[in-house]
Amino acid sequence: MEQYAVDQLKAIARVSRTTPQLSRAERLDRWAELLEVDPARSLVTLRETEYLPRDQRILMRITGSPISVAYDDPVLRAAGLEGDTYGDAQSFFDLNDRQLHGLVCSCHFGARVDAGVVARHLRATSIPGMRGILARMRLMFTR
């Protein structure tokens, strides 16, 4: 089998690099699946996201956070996740501040949270028309 560099292939063939197109539901589901791989994994939360001005909040990041788990995945990166900041996650997963705050902020979980807990909250967030406790209760009975 012969191997060629991409530049060499461009001379003899049309080469395009396609990125996977994932729907919002697929992106959220992939993130939840990644968290569920090790549900007891202790993750670090972001501190008091609701108190920072938007320009500072979107730059928040911490190694070992639920957002870092998503960013470590090559599939989500290939699909367009650009980094592991609050703003990157908010944009890529199409979450509003209330939704993302509920997934990653220390005021909900303390300084650390188990990945499985975040996955359950994430799945509840992704149910159309369902919010908060009702969505989490629905997940308890349907999964």
XYZ file of N, CA and C in Angstrom:
429
model
N 0.840 -1.168 0.000
C 0.000 0.000 0.000
C 0.892 1.241 0.000
N 0.621 2.130 -0.924
C 1.397 3.356 -0.997
C 0.757 4.428 -0.127
N 1.596 5.249 0.466
C 1.103 6.345 1.285
C 1.576 7.661 0.689
N 0.682 8.662 0.732
C 0.978 9.968 0.185
C 0.637 11.032 1.217
N 1.343 12.121 1.153
C 0.991 13.285 1.959
C -0.218 13.955 1.317
N -0.967 14.703 2.087
C -2.167 15.372 1.571
C -1.809 16.273 0.396
N -0.687 16.984 0.475
C -0.274 17.864 -0.621
C -0.024 17.083 -1.902
N 0.540 15.889 -1.772
C 0.780 15.047 -2.946
C -0.547 14.580 -3.544
N -1.490 14.229 -2.681
C -2.786 13.767 -3.169
C -3.547 14.866 -3.894
N -3.404 16.085 -3.444
C -4.102 17.207 -4.074
C -3.701 17.367 -5.533
N -2.502 16.938 -5.881
C -2.030 17.048 -7.261
C -2.718 16.038 -8.171
N -3.221 14.931 -7.600
C -3.812 13.890 -8.441
C -5.289 13.621 -8.144
N -5.828 14.244 -7.089
C -7.228 13.994 -6.739
C -7.791 15.191 -5.986
N -9.107 15.251 -5.960
C -9.772 16.280 -5.172
C -9.835 15.786 -3.729
N -9.238 16.550 -2.838
C -9.176 16.174 -1.431
C -9.995 17.169 -0.624
N -10.913 16.642 0.145
C -11.663 17.530 1.034
C -11.689 16.920 2.422
N -11.550 17.775 3.383
C -11.608 17.323 4.771
C -12.972 17.712 5.298
N -13.768 16.725 5.573
C -15.103 17.017 6.065
C -15.143 16.817 7.568
N -15.928 17.632 8.197
C -16.122 17.485 9.638
C -17.501 16.880 9.852
N -17.621 16.052 10.859
C -18.918 15.447 11.101
C -19.944 16.511 11.477
N -21.111 16.411 10.893
C -22.195 17.323 11.215
C -23.094 16.639 12.236
N -23.071 17.132 13.454
C -23.884 16.557 14.513
C -24.979 17.542 14.883
N -26.173 17.028 15.071
C -27.269 17.875 15.523
C -27.024 18.264 16.980
N -27.772 19.218 17.468
C -27.640 19.629 18.861
C -27.880 18.437 19.774
N -28.925 17.673 19.495
C -29.242 16.500 20.320
C -28.098 15.491 20.304
N -27.476 15.282 19.140
C -26.353 14.349 19.042
C -25.137 14.856 19.820
N -24.903 16.158 19.770
C -23.775 16.717 20.518
C -23.988 16.551 22.021
N -25.191 16.879 22.496
C -25.499 16.737 23.922
C -25.445 15.276 24.351
N -25.956 14.395 23.503
C -25.946 12.964 23.816
C -24.512 12.430 23.886
N -23.683 12.868 22.968
C -22.273 12.440 22.972
C -21.584 12.888 24.258
N -21.836 14.125 24.683
C -21.239 14.643 25.907
C -21.704 13.821 27.109
N -22.994 13.531 27.167
C -23.517 12.718 28.268
C -22.890 11.325 28.261
N -22.750 10.719 27.087
C -22.130 9.389 26.996
C -20.690 9.416 27.500
N -19.963 10.467 27.164
C -18.569 10.587 27.631
C -18.515 10.666 29.155
N -19.435 11.391 29.746
C -19.487 11.510 31.205
C -19.887 10.182 31.846
N -20.730 9.411 31.172
C -21.222 8.147 31.708
C -20.199 7.011 31.617
N -19.132 7.208 30.853
C -18.079 6.191 30.763
C -17.517 5.890 32.152
N -17.344 6.925 32.952
C -16.845 6.770 34.325
C -17.699 7.662 35.222
N -18.901 7.213 35.577
C -19.837 8.070 36.307
C -19.350 8.497 37.687
N -18.423 7.778 38.268
C -17.907 8.146 39.590
C -16.707 9.094 39.500
N -16.284 9.406 38.299
C -15.143 10.316 38.117
C -15.471 11.677 38.733
N -14.591 12.164 39.547
C -14.783 13.452 40.211
C -14.299 14.575 39.299
N -15.197 15.494 39.004
C -14.884 16.619 38.131
C -14.902 17.921 38.923
N -14.178 18.887 38.443
C -14.102 20.195 39.081
C -15.182 21.093 38.484
N -15.853 21.868 39.325
C -16.873 22.795 38.838
C -16.278 24.187 38.649
N -16.970 24.996 37.885
C -16.577 26.388 37.705
C -17.195 27.205 38.840
N -16.473 28.159 39.324
C -16.894 28.897 40.516
C -17.756 30.114 40.181
N -18.966 30.098 40.696
C -19.879 31.248 40.672
C -19.999 31.900 39.291
N -20.359 31.122 38.313
C -20.456 31.644 36.944
C -21.486 32.754 36.812
N -22.503 32.715 37.622
C -23.597 33.686 37.491
C -23.211 35.098 37.918
N -22.110 35.248 38.642
C -21.722 36.564 39.154
C -20.766 37.324 38.246
N -20.208 36.658 37.277
C -19.244 37.318 36.398
C -19.935 37.985 35.217
N -19.391 39.104 34.747
C -19.904 39.696 33.511
C -19.687 38.716 32.353
N -20.540 38.803 31.368
C -20.502 37.855 30.248
C -19.109 37.739 29.617
N -18.418 38.861 29.415
C -17.113 38.799 28.750
C -16.091 38.018 29.563
N -16.244 37.968 30.875
C -15.355 37.169 31.714
C -15.858 35.719 31.823
N -17.178 35.575 31.895
C -17.773 34.242 32.051
C -17.439 33.346 30.855
N -17.503 33.890 29.648
C -17.259 33.046 28.467
C -15.825 32.552 28.387
N -14.907 33.199 29.105
C -13.506 32.782 29.104
C -13.166 31.814 30.235
N -14.121 31.561 31.132
C -13.856 30.675 32.273
C -13.524 29.269 31.798
N -12.533 28.681 32.441
C -12.181 27.287 32.158
C -11.410 26.750 33.341
N -11.473 25.454 33.507
C -10.667 24.799 34.524
C -10.415 23.365 34.071
N -9.188 22.929 34.193
C -8.840 21.562 33.817
C -9.593 20.592 34.715
N -10.147 19.552 34.126
C -10.865 18.540 34.884
C -12.333 18.848 35.080
N -12.861 19.801 34.328
C -14.276 20.164 34.430
C -15.112 19.293 33.485
N -16.437 19.319 33.627
C -17.288 18.610 32.662
C -17.035 19.073 31.225
N -16.731 20.360 31.063
C -16.448 20.877 29.719
C -15.155 20.277 29.184
N -14.170 20.075 30.046
C -12.906 19.457 29.625
C -13.121 18.044 29.108
N -14.063 17.323 29.727
C -14.376 15.961 29.276
C -14.853 16.008 27.827
N -15.713 16.966 27.516
C -16.200 17.106 26.140
C -15.058 17.471 25.197
N -14.225 18.411 25.613
C -13.147 18.869 24.741
C -12.081 17.796 24.509
N -11.927 16.885 25.432
C -10.955 15.802 25.254
C -11.393 14.795 24.188
N -12.642 14.878 23.751
C -13.168 13.924 22.776
C -12.863 14.380 21.347
N -12.154 13.554 20.573
C -11.820 13.951 19.206
C -13.044 14.114 18.301
N -14.103 13.389 18.562
C -15.309 13.508 17.732
C -15.942 14.889 17.907
N -16.071 15.342 19.157
C -16.662 16.658 19.401
C -15.747 17.777 18.904
N -14.451 17.598 19.039
C -13.525 18.600 18.497
C -13.641 18.660 16.979
N -13.710 17.507 16.339
C -13.838 17.482 14.877
C -15.161 18.096 14.428
N -16.170 17.990 15.278
C -17.480 18.550 14.952
C -17.552 20.049 15.208
N -16.493 20.610 15.830
C -16.453 22.056 15.974
C -16.260 22.612 17.366
N -16.129 21.778 18.378
C -15.864 22.282 19.727
C -14.454 22.862 19.750
N -14.353 24.169 19.919
C -13.075 24.855 19.738
C -12.196 24.913 20.976
N -12.753 24.711 22.151
C -11.960 24.803 23.371
C -12.749 24.305 24.560
N -12.189 24.492 25.749
C -12.878 24.005 26.940
C -13.299 25.152 27.859
N -13.615 26.302 27.241
C -14.113 27.419 28.029
C -15.634 27.356 28.128
N -16.157 28.097 29.070
C -17.612 28.213 29.248
C -18.257 28.663 27.932
N -17.653 29.684 27.305
C -18.194 30.204 26.046
C -18.157 29.198 24.913
N -17.077 28.419 24.832
C -16.979 27.386 23.794
C -18.107 26.371 23.959
N -18.315 25.927 25.200
C -19.363 24.936 25.465
C -20.737 25.522 25.202
N -20.948 26.757 25.639
C -22.256 27.384 25.458
C -22.600 27.486 23.973
N -21.641 27.922 23.191
C -21.863 28.072 21.756
C -22.041 26.722 21.051
N -21.114 25.801 21.278
C -21.131 24.523 20.579
C -22.357 23.675 20.925
N -22.710 23.628 22.194
C -23.840 22.798 22.613
C -25.171 23.550 22.566
N -25.128 24.808 22.159
C -26.319 25.647 22.031
C -27.115 25.673 23.343
N -26.425 26.050 24.413
C -27.038 26.132 25.740
C -27.104 27.588 26.171
N -28.183 27.942 26.857
C -28.241 29.297 27.399
C -27.505 29.317 28.734
N -27.347 30.502 29.308
C -26.596 30.623 30.561
C -27.212 29.792 31.679
N -28.530 29.801 31.780
C -29.199 29.034 32.835
C -28.887 27.545 32.702
N -28.944 27.030 31.487
C -28.699 25.605 31.259
C -27.255 25.226 31.574
N -26.298 25.987 31.044
C -24.893 25.636 31.273
C -24.508 25.867 32.731
N -25.007 26.922 33.317
C -24.766 27.192 34.737
C -25.209 25.996 35.573
N -26.364 25.422 35.245
C -26.889 24.272 35.972
C -26.063 23.008 35.814
N -25.189 22.985 34.825
C -24.352 21.808 34.571
C -22.948 21.910 35.154
N -22.432 23.127 35.272
C -21.002 23.252 35.600
C -20.672 24.152 36.786
N -21.660 24.793 37.393
C -21.350 25.783 38.429
C -21.259 25.162 39.820
N -20.339 25.690 40.603
C -20.111 25.201 41.962
C -21.303 25.435 42.884
N -22.146 26.404 42.592
C -23.273 26.677 43.486
C -24.288 25.534 43.480
N -24.267 24.687 42.470
C -25.186 23.541 42.402
C -24.592 22.280 43.018
N -23.297 22.105 42.905
C -22.673 20.837 43.278
C -21.557 20.947 44.312
N -21.092 22.129 44.585
C -19.893 22.294 45.394
C -18.682 22.346 44.476
N -17.503 22.216 45.044
C -16.262 22.332 44.279
C -16.048 21.169 43.312
N -16.651 20.005 43.613
C -16.480 18.812 42.770
C -17.826 18.138 42.568
N -17.939 17.434 41.459
C -19.173 16.719 41.141
C -18.820 15.442 40.391
N -19.589 14.388 40.620
C -19.391 13.146 39.875
C -19.880 13.308 38.430
N -19.157 12.722 37.508
C -19.510 12.816 36.089
C -20.923 12.299 35.822
N -21.331 11.243 36.517
C -22.667 10.691 36.322
C -23.769 11.664 36.696
N -23.530 12.465 37.705
C -24.510 13.482 38.116
C -24.668 14.522 37.012
N -23.557 14.974 36.468
C -23.610 15.953 35.376
C -24.302 15.338 34.166
N -24.024 14.077 33.879
C -24.667 13.407 32.746
C -26.189 13.390 32.911
N -26.661 13.092 34.116
C -28.115 13.085 34.353
C -28.710 14.475 34.153
N -28.046 15.487 34.666
C -28.523 16.858 34.476
C -28.469 17.251 33.005
N -27.425 16.824 32.319
C -27.277 17.114 30.892
C -28.399 16.479 30.096
N -28.706 15.235 30.375
C -29.802 14.562 29.664
C -31.137 15.240 29.962
N -31.335 15.692 31.188
C -32.566 16.402 31.535
C -32.660 17.719 30.762
N -31.527 18.379 30.577
C -31.484 19.639 29.838
C -31.855 19.431 28.380
N -31.523 18.269 27.849
C -31.726 18.037 26.416
C -33.136 17.589 26.057
N -34.007 17.385 27.044
C -35.383 16.989 26.751
C -36.178 18.230 26.354
N -36.669 18.280 25.119
C -37.400 19.470 24.678
C -38.657 19.692 25.535
N -38.859 20.936 25.927
C -40.061 21.298 26.670
C -40.061 20.885 28.129
N -39.017 20.229 28.591
C -38.958 19.800 29.989
C -37.847 20.562 30.679
N -38.130 21.006 31.911
C -37.127 21.756 32.649
C -37.030 21.234 34.066
N -35.846 21.402 34.620
C -35.613 21.164 36.034
C -35.983 19.788 36.528
N -36.638 19.762 37.661
C -36.946 18.519 38.368
C -37.846 17.598 37.541
N -38.777 18.157 36.771
C -39.659 17.321 35.958
C -38.873 16.527 34.918
N -37.914 17.179 34.293
C -37.090 16.489 33.302
C -36.254 15.400 33.958
N -35.676 15.688 35.133
C -34.867 14.679 35.822
C -35.730 13.508 36.269
N -36.952 13.774 36.732
C -37.850 12.690 37.139
C -38.219 11.827 35.940
N -38.466 12.455 34.812
C -38.793 11.697 33.595
C -37.648 10.760 33.237
N -36.415 11.266 33.338
C -35.250 10.430 33.035
C -35.143 9.241 33.984
N -35.481 9.426 35.243
C -35.390 8.336 36.207
C -36.300 7.171 35.821
N -37.443 7.488 35.216
C -38.413 6.449 34.891
C -38.322 5.932 33.474
N -37.572 6.618 32.611
C -37.507 6.191 31.215
C -36.162 5.648 30.788
N -35.135 5.747 31.591
C -33.817 5.255 31.197
C -33.466 4.009 31.948
